[in-house]
Amino acid sequence: MLFRSKHWKDQFDGKRFYHISTDEVYGELHNPEDFFTENTPYDPRSPYSASKAAAEMFILSYNKTYGIDYLITRSSNNYGERQYVEKLIPQIIYSLENNKKIPIHGDGSYIRDWIYVKDNVEAIYHLAISGIKNETFNISANNHMTNLEVVKQICNWYNIENFAQNVEFVPNRMGQDIRYSIDCGKIKKTGWIDADGKIHDWKDYSGPWLSSLARQKRYRKKTQQLRNCDVTVTGTPEIGQYVTLYLNDDNNSDSKSNCSDELE
C-alpha cells in the first residue's frame, strides 16, 4: 500500500493511511508504576514486535519523504468472540469445555492490559472519522491482569473455585515480556470514552445476527463513511476482521454520523 501510494499519489491525495500496531513496540516494563506513552522510544524484543515497529517507521518515512498522511494506533491485548483458539482467553475456554488442562507459560505472572476487541474497534472508528492525521495513539482499557488472574476470572464463569487444579505450567515462550502498560490519555482528549476495564463474559455468545441483506446494507453505509473520511486501514488481521464486524453491527448504525458531521 505504501509503495502504491508513492507511485499513484494522485489517487491518494487527501487520504490517510491508518496502521493498526501494538503496544509491544515499546518493549517491556518492570516497575508497576511505569507506563508507556506515545513518545516512549521503540524497544521491540521479539521478531513480531520488531516487524510492527519497522512498519511504523516505514509509514513515518513515507510521511516525511512523500507527504503521505497517516494515523497509527497501538493497542493493548485484545480478546473477544471468534479469536484464534491458541490465544490465552479462548484457549482457557476451550480447555475448560473439553476437560483439558489449561497450558500456562512460565509461572503465569506475566501482566497484560486487556481490552475487549469491540472497544478497540470503537476507538479505531472514532479516530478514523475524526479527521485527525499524522498522529499516533495508544488504545487500552487500563485492565492489568496476570495470566493466572485471567484464568481465575474465566473459571468463575464456570463456577470453578479451585482454578489451580485446572492449570498446567508449560515451558516459557521465547522472548516473553514481563509487563505491558500504556497510557491512553491522548486519545481520551479527542473525546473517546475508554472501556469499562473488565473481562466480558462471552463464552456463550451466539448472536443475534442480522439477515445477510441487512448486514450488507449497513456495511456499505459505514464503509462509505470511512471512504468519505479518506481512510485506508492496515495492520493486525484479527482487528481488521472486527473492523468489518463493527461496520456490520446494527447496534452502532444509529450512533455514527458521517465524517463532516463528526468534525462539527
PDB file of C-alpha atoms in Angstrom:
ATOM      1  CA  MET A   1       0.000   0.000   0.000  1.00  0.00           C
ATOM      2  CA  LEU A   2       2.796   2.422   0.792  1.00  0.00           C
ATOM      3  CA  PHE A   3       4.501   1.583  -2.500  1.00  0.00           C
ATOM      4  CA  ARG A   4       1.267   2.176  -4.359  1.00  0.00           C
ATOM      5  CA  SER A   5       0.612   5.447  -2.532  1.00  0.00           C
ATOM      6  CA  LYS A   6       4.008   6.671  -3.715  1.00  0.00           C
ATOM      7  CA  HIS A   7       3.638   5.759  -7.388  1.00  0.00           C
ATOM      8  CA  TRP A   8      -0.064   6.614  -7.736  1.00  0.00           C
ATOM      9  CA  LYS A   9      -0.009   9.622  -5.444  1.00  0.00           C
ATOM     10  CA  ASP A  10      -2.796  11.414  -7.314  1.00  0.00           C
ATOM     11  CA  GLN A  11      -5.168   8.655  -6.131  1.00  0.00           C
ATOM     12  CA  PHE A  12      -4.068   9.057  -2.504  1.00  0.00           C
ATOM     13  CA  ASP A  13      -4.006  12.852  -2.188  1.00  0.00           C
ATOM     14  CA  GLY A  14      -6.037  13.892   0.848  1.00  0.00           C
ATOM     15  CA  LYS A  15      -6.311  10.325   2.146  1.00  0.00           C
ATOM     16  CA  ARG A  16      -4.899   8.915   5.371  1.00  0.00           C
ATOM     17  CA  PHE A  17      -3.004   5.637   5.807  1.00  0.00           C
ATOM     18  CA  TYR A  18      -4.320   4.024   9.026  1.00  0.00           C
ATOM     19  CA  HIS A  19      -1.966   1.446  10.535  1.00  0.00           C
ATOM     20  CA  ILE A  20      -3.028  -0.759  13.460  1.00  0.00           C
ATOM     21  CA  SER A  21       0.062  -1.517  15.528  1.00  0.00           C
ATOM     22  CA  THR A  22       0.713  -2.913  19.022  1.00  0.00           C
ATOM     23  CA  ASP A  23       1.946  -1.865  22.444  1.00  0.00           C
ATOM     24  CA  GLU A  24       4.707  -4.466  22.040  1.00  0.00           C
ATOM     25  CA  VAL A  25       6.782  -1.980  20.027  1.00  0.00           C
ATOM     26  CA  TYR A  26       7.652  -0.341  23.373  1.00  0.00           C
ATOM     27  CA  GLY A  27       9.278  -3.422  24.882  1.00  0.00           C
ATOM     28  CA  GLU A  28       8.603  -4.438  28.487  1.00  0.00           C
ATOM     29  CA  LEU A  29       8.154  -2.773  31.873  1.00  0.00           C
ATOM     30  CA  HIS A  30       9.368  -3.932  35.284  1.00  0.00           C
ATOM     31  CA  ASN A  31       8.174  -1.159  37.624  1.00  0.00           C
ATOM     32  CA  PRO A  32       4.399  -1.486  38.286  1.00  0.00           C
ATOM     33  CA  GLU A  33       4.152   2.310  38.460  1.00  0.00           C
ATOM     34  CA  ASP A  34       5.545   2.871  34.942  1.00  0.00           C
ATOM     35  CA  PHE A  35       3.610   3.087  31.706  1.00  0.00           C
ATOM     36  CA  PHE A  36       4.318   3.742  28.045  1.00  0.00           C
ATOM     37  CA  THR A  37       3.263   6.923  26.264  1.00  0.00           C
ATOM     38  CA  GLU A  38       3.209   7.685  22.563  1.00  0.00           C
ATOM     39  CA  ASN A  39       6.614   9.337  22.989  1.00  0.00           C
ATOM     40  CA  THR A  40       8.295   6.278  24.514  1.00  0.00           C
ATOM     41  CA  PRO A  41      11.158   5.133  22.226  1.00  0.00           C
ATOM     42  CA  TYR A  42      10.863   1.880  20.316  1.00  0.00           C
ATOM     43  CA  ASP A  43      12.346  -1.140  22.110  1.00  0.00           C
ATOM     44  CA  PRO A  44      10.894  -4.259  20.397  1.00  0.00           C
ATOM     45  CA  ARG A  45      12.081  -7.529  21.899  1.00  0.00           C
ATOM     46  CA  SER A  46      10.654 -10.135  19.502  1.00  0.00           C
ATOM     47  CA  PRO A  47      10.575 -10.571  15.714  1.00  0.00           C
ATOM     48  CA  TYR A  48       6.832  -9.830  15.756  1.00  0.00           C
ATOM     49  CA  SER A  49       7.157  -6.541  17.636  1.00  0.00           C
ATOM     50  CA  ALA A  50      10.219  -5.621  15.576  1.00  0.00           C
ATOM     51  CA  SER A  51       8.196  -6.084  12.387  1.00  0.00           C
ATOM     52  CA  LYS A  52       5.470  -3.836  13.802  1.00  0.00           C
ATOM     53  CA  ALA A  53       7.990  -1.152  14.760  1.00  0.00           C
ATOM     54  CA  ALA A  54       9.549  -1.421  11.298  1.00  0.00           C
ATOM     55  CA  ALA A  55       6.135  -0.971   9.672  1.00  0.00           C
ATOM     56  CA  GLU A  56       5.577   2.184  11.723  1.00  0.00           C
ATOM     57  CA  MET A  57       8.959   3.531  10.703  1.00  0.00           C
ATOM     58  CA  PHE A  58       8.166   2.900   7.025  1.00  0.00           C
ATOM     59  CA  ILE A  59       4.941   4.870   7.418  1.00  0.00           C
ATOM     60  CA  LEU A  60       6.691   7.759   9.157  1.00  0.00           C
ATOM     61  CA  SER A  61       9.359   7.815   6.445  1.00  0.00           C
ATOM     62  CA  TYR A  62       6.719   7.947   3.693  1.00  0.00           C
ATOM     63  CA  ASN A  63       5.106  10.845   5.513  1.00  0.00           C
ATOM     64  CA  LYS A  64       8.382  12.779   5.624  1.00  0.00           C
ATOM     65  CA  THR A  65       9.544  11.845   2.120  1.00  0.00           C
ATOM     66  CA  TYR A  66       6.339  11.682   0.076  1.00  0.00           C
ATOM     67  CA  GLY A  67       3.820  13.579   2.208  1.00  0.00           C
ATOM     68  CA  ILE A  68       1.576  10.562   2.857  1.00  0.00           C
ATOM     69  CA  ASP A  69      -0.814  11.347   5.725  1.00  0.00           C
ATOM     70  CA  TYR A  70      -1.242   8.630   8.372  1.00  0.00           C
ATOM     71  CA  LEU A  71      -2.765   7.503  11.651  1.00  0.00           C
ATOM     72  CA  ILE A  72      -1.136   4.869  13.873  1.00  0.00           C
ATOM     73  CA  THR A  73      -2.793   3.190  16.845  1.00  0.00           C
ATOM     74  CA  ARG A  74      -1.019   0.953  19.351  1.00  0.00           C
ATOM     75  CA  SER A  75      -3.468  -1.329  21.118  1.00  0.00           C
ATOM     76  CA  SER A  76      -3.042  -3.431  24.221  1.00  0.00           C
ATOM     77  CA  ASN A  77      -4.004  -7.138  24.313  1.00  0.00           C
ATOM     78  CA  ASN A  78      -7.312  -7.788  22.552  1.00  0.00           C
ATOM     79  CA  TYR A  79      -9.799 -10.571  23.245  1.00  0.00           C
ATOM     80  CA  GLY A  80     -13.298 -11.395  22.065  1.00  0.00           C
ATOM     81  CA  GLU A  81     -15.546 -13.650  20.037  1.00  0.00           C
ATOM     82  CA  ARG A  82     -14.007 -15.534  17.103  1.00  0.00           C
ATOM     83  CA  GLN A  83     -10.460 -15.096  18.391  1.00  0.00           C
ATOM     84  CA  TYR A  84      -7.996 -17.797  17.412  1.00  0.00           C
ATOM     85  CA  VAL A  85      -8.069 -20.638  19.928  1.00  0.00           C
ATOM     86  CA  GLU A  86      -4.315 -20.543  20.582  1.00  0.00           C
ATOM     87  CA  LYS A  87      -4.728 -17.118  22.236  1.00  0.00           C
ATOM     88  CA  LEU A  88      -4.932 -17.099  26.040  1.00  0.00           C
ATOM     89  CA  ILE A  89      -8.622 -16.477  26.759  1.00  0.00           C
ATOM     90  CA  PRO A  90     -10.127 -18.733  24.055  1.00  0.00           C
ATOM     91  CA  GLN A  91      -7.542 -21.376  24.979  1.00  0.00           C
ATOM     92  CA  ILE A  92      -8.741 -21.257  28.594  1.00  0.00           C
ATOM     93  CA  ILE A  93     -12.372 -21.588  27.480  1.00  0.00           C
ATOM     94  CA  TYR A  94     -11.565 -24.424  25.089  1.00  0.00           C
ATOM     95  CA  SER A  95      -9.599 -26.295  27.763  1.00  0.00           C
ATOM     96  CA  LEU A  96     -12.343 -25.993  30.373  1.00  0.00           C
ATOM     97  CA  GLU A  97     -15.074 -27.074  27.975  1.00  0.00           C
ATOM     98  CA  ASN A  98     -13.063 -30.083  26.804  1.00  0.00           C
ATOM     99  CA  ASN A  99     -11.817 -31.243  30.227  1.00  0.00           C
ATOM    100  CA  LYS A 100      -8.221 -30.410  29.410  1.00  0.00           C
ATOM    101  CA  LYS A 101      -5.549 -28.724  31.474  1.00  0.00           C
ATOM    102  CA  ILE A 102      -5.035 -25.023  30.734  1.00  0.00           C
ATOM    103  CA  PRO A 103      -1.470 -24.522  29.431  1.00  0.00           C
ATOM    104  CA  ILE A 104       0.165 -21.510  31.087  1.00  0.00           C
ATOM    105  CA  HIS A 105       3.624 -20.364  30.061  1.00  0.00           C
ATOM    106  CA  GLY A 106       6.238 -19.907  32.767  1.00  0.00           C
ATOM    107  CA  ASP A 107       4.758 -19.202  36.185  1.00  0.00           C
ATOM    108  CA  GLY A 108       1.737 -17.244  34.935  1.00  0.00           C
ATOM    109  CA  SER A 109       2.932 -13.944  36.392  1.00  0.00           C
ATOM    110  CA  TYR A 110       3.189 -12.030  33.110  1.00  0.00           C
ATOM    111  CA  ILE A 111       0.970  -8.949  33.096  1.00  0.00           C
ATOM    112  CA  ARG A 112      -1.064  -7.699  30.149  1.00  0.00           C
ATOM    113  CA  ASP A 113      -3.567  -4.886  29.730  1.00  0.00           C
ATOM    114  CA  TRP A 114      -6.712  -6.491  28.293  1.00  0.00           C
ATOM    115  CA  ILE A 115      -9.198  -4.643  26.083  1.00  0.00           C
ATOM    116  CA  TYR A 116     -12.356  -6.079  24.534  1.00  0.00           C
ATOM    117  CA  VAL A 117     -11.895  -6.091  20.756  1.00  0.00           C
ATOM    118  CA  LYS A 118     -15.143  -4.191  20.131  1.00  0.00           C
ATOM    119  CA  ASP A 119     -13.945  -1.421  22.455  1.00  0.00           C
ATOM    120  CA  ASN A 120     -10.704  -1.283  20.488  1.00  0.00           C
ATOM    121  CA  VAL A 121     -12.577  -1.052  17.191  1.00  0.00           C
ATOM    122  CA  GLU A 122     -14.792   1.704  18.637  1.00  0.00           C
ATOM    123  CA  ALA A 123     -11.606   3.671  19.270  1.00  0.00           C
ATOM    124  CA  ILE A 124     -10.242   2.912  15.797  1.00  0.00           C
ATOM    125  CA  TYR A 125     -13.509   4.025  14.187  1.00  0.00           C
ATOM    126  CA  HIS A 126     -13.629   7.138  16.374  1.00  0.00           C
ATOM    127  CA  LEU A 127     -10.221   8.222  15.106  1.00  0.00           C
ATOM    128  CA  ALA A 128     -10.962   7.207  11.524  1.00  0.00           C
ATOM    129  CA  ILE A 129     -13.935   9.573  11.258  1.00  0.00           C
ATOM    130  CA  SER A 130     -12.319  12.349  13.306  1.00  0.00           C
ATOM    131  CA  GLY A 131     -10.248  13.851  10.512  1.00  0.00           C
ATOM    132  CA  ILE A 132      -7.115  13.711  12.687  1.00  0.00           C
ATOM    133  CA  LYS A 133      -3.959  12.951  10.723  1.00  0.00           C
ATOM    134  CA  ASN A 134      -0.239  12.346  11.243  1.00  0.00           C
ATOM    135  CA  GLU A 135      -0.638  11.266  14.870  1.00  0.00           C
ATOM    136  CA  THR A 136      -0.078   8.124  16.941  1.00  0.00           C
ATOM    137  CA  PHE A 137      -2.457   6.998  19.705  1.00  0.00           C
ATOM    138  CA  ASN A 138      -2.376   4.342  22.415  1.00  0.00           C
ATOM    139  CA  ILE A 139      -5.596   2.362  22.995  1.00  0.00           C
ATOM    140  CA  SER A 140      -6.142   0.419  26.217  1.00  0.00           C
ATOM    141  CA  ALA A 141      -8.667  -0.311  28.965  1.00  0.00           C
ATOM    142  CA  ASN A 142      -6.340   0.041  31.993  1.00  0.00           C
ATOM    143  CA  ASN A 143      -7.250  -3.542  32.830  1.00  0.00           C
ATOM    144  CA  HIS A 144      -3.998  -5.133  34.017  1.00  0.00           C
ATOM    145  CA  MET A 145      -4.082  -8.822  34.920  1.00  0.00           C
ATOM    146  CA  THR A 146      -1.573 -11.616  35.257  1.00  0.00           C
ATOM    147  CA  ASN A 147      -2.223 -14.720  33.184  1.00  0.00           C
ATOM    148  CA  LEU A 148      -3.239 -16.598  36.340  1.00  0.00           C
ATOM    149  CA  GLU A 149      -5.691 -13.833  37.254  1.00  0.00           C
ATOM    150  CA  VAL A 150      -7.259 -14.224  33.818  1.00  0.00           C
ATOM    151  CA  VAL A 151      -7.566 -17.982  34.395  1.00  0.00           C
ATOM    152  CA  LYS A 152      -9.236 -17.367  37.758  1.00  0.00           C
ATOM    153  CA  GLN A 153     -11.653 -14.861  36.213  1.00  0.00           C
ATOM    154  CA  ILE A 154     -12.765 -17.261  33.490  1.00  0.00           C
ATOM    155  CA  CYS A 155     -13.021 -20.188  35.902  1.00  0.00           C
ATOM    156  CA  ASN A 156     -15.520 -18.042  37.808  1.00  0.00           C
ATOM    157  CA  TRP A 157     -17.729 -18.068  34.686  1.00  0.00           C
ATOM    158  CA  TYR A 158     -17.879 -21.850  35.066  1.00  0.00           C
ATOM    159  CA  ASN A 159     -18.314 -21.720  38.867  1.00  0.00           C
ATOM    160  CA  ILE A 160     -14.913 -23.341  39.351  1.00  0.00           C
ATOM    161  CA  GLU A 161     -13.449 -22.301  42.698  1.00  0.00           C
ATOM    162  CA  ASN A 162     -10.130 -24.156  42.631  1.00  0.00           C
ATOM    163  CA  PHE A 163      -8.767 -22.814  39.349  1.00  0.00           C
ATOM    164  CA  ALA A 164      -5.235 -24.061  40.110  1.00  0.00           C
ATOM    165  CA  GLN A 165      -6.218 -27.701  39.623  1.00  0.00           C
ATOM    166  CA  ASN A 166      -7.070 -26.907  36.010  1.00  0.00           C
ATOM    167  CA  VAL A 167      -3.707 -25.322  35.211  1.00  0.00           C
ATOM    168  CA  GLU A 168      -0.660 -26.976  33.693  1.00  0.00           C
ATOM    169  CA  PHE A 169       2.525 -24.903  33.579  1.00  0.00           C
ATOM    170  CA  VAL A 170       4.468 -25.292  30.345  1.00  0.00           C
ATOM    171  CA  PRO A 171       7.903 -24.016  29.233  1.00  0.00           C
ATOM    172  CA  ASN A 172       8.076 -20.293  28.781  1.00  0.00           C
ATOM    173  CA  ARG A 173       7.785 -18.728  25.359  1.00  0.00           C
ATOM    174  CA  MET A 174      10.969 -17.315  23.900  1.00  0.00           C
ATOM    175  CA  GLY A 175      11.258 -13.537  24.266  1.00  0.00           C
ATOM    176  CA  GLN A 176       8.341 -13.285  26.679  1.00  0.00           C
ATOM    177  CA  ASP A 177       7.949  -9.716  28.002  1.00  0.00           C
ATOM    178  CA  ILE A 178       7.175  -9.314  31.712  1.00  0.00           C
ATOM    179  CA  ARG A 179       4.647  -6.491  31.634  1.00  0.00           C
ATOM    180  CA  TYR A 180       2.947  -4.049  29.270  1.00  0.00           C
ATOM    181  CA  SER A 181       1.126  -0.892  30.317  1.00  0.00           C
ATOM    182  CA  ILE A 182       0.181   2.041  28.110  1.00  0.00           C
ATOM    183  CA  ASP A 183      -1.254   5.461  28.858  1.00  0.00           C
ATOM    184  CA  CYS A 184      -4.226   6.288  26.596  1.00  0.00           C
ATOM    185  CA  GLY A 185      -4.726   9.832  27.879  1.00  0.00           C
ATOM    186  CA  LYS A 186      -4.046  11.268  24.424  1.00  0.00           C
ATOM    187  CA  ILE A 187      -6.980   9.555  22.707  1.00  0.00           C
ATOM    188  CA  LYS A 188      -9.296  10.461  25.597  1.00  0.00           C
ATOM    189  CA  LYS A 189      -8.612  14.115  24.803  1.00  0.00           C
ATOM    190  CA  THR A 190     -10.189  13.538  21.372  1.00  0.00           C
ATOM    191  CA  GLY A 191     -13.491  12.589  23.010  1.00  0.00           C
ATOM    192  CA  TRP A 192     -13.153   8.805  23.109  1.00  0.00           C
ATOM    193  CA  ILE A 193     -14.692   7.226  26.203  1.00  0.00           C
ATOM    194  CA  ASP A 194     -12.500   4.363  27.354  1.00  0.00           C
ATOM    195  CA  ALA A 195     -13.619   0.824  28.050  1.00  0.00           C
ATOM    196  CA  ASP A 196     -15.044  -0.335  31.365  1.00  0.00           C
ATOM    197  CA  GLY A 197     -11.883  -2.193  32.370  1.00  0.00           C
ATOM    198  CA  LYS A 198     -13.188  -5.693  32.936  1.00  0.00           C
ATOM    199  CA  ILE A 199     -13.162  -9.058  31.175  1.00  0.00           C
ATOM    200  CA  HIS A 200     -16.525  -9.552  29.432  1.00  0.00           C
ATOM    201  CA  ASP A 201     -18.150 -12.974  29.694  1.00  0.00           C
ATOM    202  CA  TRP A 202     -18.702 -14.040  26.070  1.00  0.00           C
ATOM    203  CA  LYS A 203     -18.295 -17.807  26.245  1.00  0.00           C
ATOM    204  CA  ASP A 204     -21.962 -18.342  25.326  1.00  0.00           C
ATOM    205  CA  TYR A 205     -22.071 -15.678  22.622  1.00  0.00           C
ATOM    206  CA  SER A 206     -24.387 -16.729  19.774  1.00  0.00           C
ATOM    207  CA  GLY A 207     -25.719 -13.588  18.089  1.00  0.00           C
ATOM    208  CA  PRO A 208     -28.125 -12.196  17.325  1.00  0.00           C
ATOM    209  CA  TRP A 209     -27.094 -11.904  13.659  1.00  0.00           C
ATOM    210  CA  LEU A 210     -28.909  -9.716  11.182  1.00  0.00           C
ATOM    211  CA  SER A 211     -30.023 -11.069   7.851  1.00  0.00           C
ATOM    212  CA  SER A 212     -27.338 -11.135   5.168  1.00  0.00           C
ATOM    213  CA  LEU A 213     -29.070  -8.399   3.188  1.00  0.00           C
ATOM    214  CA  ALA A 214     -29.413  -6.103   6.195  1.00  0.00           C
ATOM    215  CA  ARG A 215     -25.781  -6.674   7.170  1.00  0.00           C
ATOM    216  CA  GLN A 216     -24.616  -5.830   3.658  1.00  0.00           C
ATOM    217  CA  LYS A 217     -26.700  -2.648   3.610  1.00  0.00           C
ATOM    218  CA  ARG A 218     -25.295  -1.417   6.915  1.00  0.00           C
ATOM    219  CA  TYR A 219     -21.795  -2.473   5.910  1.00  0.00           C
ATOM    220  CA  ARG A 220     -21.994  -0.443   2.718  1.00  0.00           C
ATOM    221  CA  LYS A 221     -23.270   2.581   4.635  1.00  0.00           C
ATOM    222  CA  LYS A 222     -20.496   2.551   7.211  1.00  0.00           C
ATOM    223  CA  THR A 223     -17.813   1.679   4.687  1.00  0.00           C
ATOM    224  CA  GLN A 224     -18.905   4.709   2.699  1.00  0.00           C
ATOM    225  CA  GLN A 225     -18.467   6.802   5.862  1.00  0.00           C
ATOM    226  CA  LEU A 226     -14.859   5.634   6.057  1.00  0.00           C
ATOM    227  CA  ARG A 227     -14.395   6.390   2.362  1.00  0.00           C
ATOM    228  CA  ASN A 228     -15.810   9.875   2.939  1.00  0.00           C
ATOM    229  CA  CYS A 229     -13.136  10.314   5.601  1.00  0.00           C
ATOM    230  CA  ASP A 230     -10.430   9.093   3.192  1.00  0.00           C
ATOM    231  CA  VAL A 231      -9.043   6.278   5.360  1.00  0.00           C
ATOM    232  CA  THR A 232      -7.160   3.127   4.321  1.00  0.00           C
ATOM    233  CA  VAL A 233      -6.831   0.674   7.241  1.00  0.00           C
ATOM    234  CA  THR A 234      -3.913  -1.783   7.520  1.00  0.00           C
ATOM    235  CA  GLY A 235      -2.365  -3.810  10.329  1.00  0.00           C
ATOM    236  CA  THR A 236      -3.358  -6.736  12.540  1.00  0.00           C
ATOM    237  CA  PRO A 237      -5.593  -9.190  10.590  1.00  0.00           C
ATOM    238  CA  GLU A 238      -7.748 -10.142  13.599  1.00  0.00           C
ATOM    239  CA  ILE A 239      -8.509  -6.489  14.370  1.00  0.00           C
ATOM    240  CA  GLY A 240      -9.237  -5.935  10.695  1.00  0.00           C
ATOM    241  CA  GLN A 241     -11.878  -8.657  10.889  1.00  0.00           C
ATOM    242  CA  TYR A 242     -13.520  -6.845  13.771  1.00  0.00           C
ATOM    243  CA  VAL A 243     -13.490  -3.541  11.889  1.00  0.00           C
ATOM    244  CA  THR A 244     -15.662  -5.364   9.348  1.00  0.00           C
ATOM    245  CA  LEU A 245     -17.865  -6.859  12.081  1.00  0.00           C
ATOM    246  CA  TYR A 246     -18.194  -3.435  13.689  1.00  0.00           C
ATOM    247  CA  LEU A 247     -19.364  -1.958  10.398  1.00  0.00           C
ATOM    248  CA  ASN A 248     -21.938  -4.757  10.209  1.00  0.00           C
ATOM    249  CA  ASP A 249     -23.184  -4.274  13.776  1.00  0.00           C
ATOM    250  CA  ASP A 250     -26.716  -2.881  13.879  1.00  0.00           C
ATOM    251  CA  ASN A 251     -26.135  -1.520  17.388  1.00  0.00           C
ATOM    252  CA  ASN A 252     -23.631   1.002  16.052  1.00  0.00           C
ATOM    253  CA  SER A 253     -25.535   2.215  12.989  1.00  0.00           C
ATOM    254  CA  ASP A 254     -27.553   4.968  14.633  1.00  0.00           C
ATOM    255  CA  SER A 255     -24.697   6.305  16.751  1.00  0.00           C
ATOM    256  CA  LYS A 256     -22.301   7.023  13.876  1.00  0.00           C
ATOM    257  CA  SER A 257     -22.538  10.112  11.722  1.00  0.00           C
ATOM    258  CA  ASN A 258     -20.616  10.901   8.578  1.00  0.00           C
ATOM    259  CA  CYS A 259     -17.159  12.392   8.749  1.00  0.00           C
ATOM    260  CA  SER A 260     -18.196  16.008   8.242  1.00  0.00           C
ATOM    261  CA  ASP A 261     -20.834  15.783  10.987  1.00  0.00           C
ATOM    262  CA  GLU A 262     -18.288  14.321  13.387  1.00  0.00           C
ATOM    263  CA  LEU A 263     -15.931  17.226  12.798  1.00  0.00           C
ATOM    264  CA  GLU A 264     -18.533  19.924  13.502  1.00  0.00           C
TER     265      GLU A 264
END
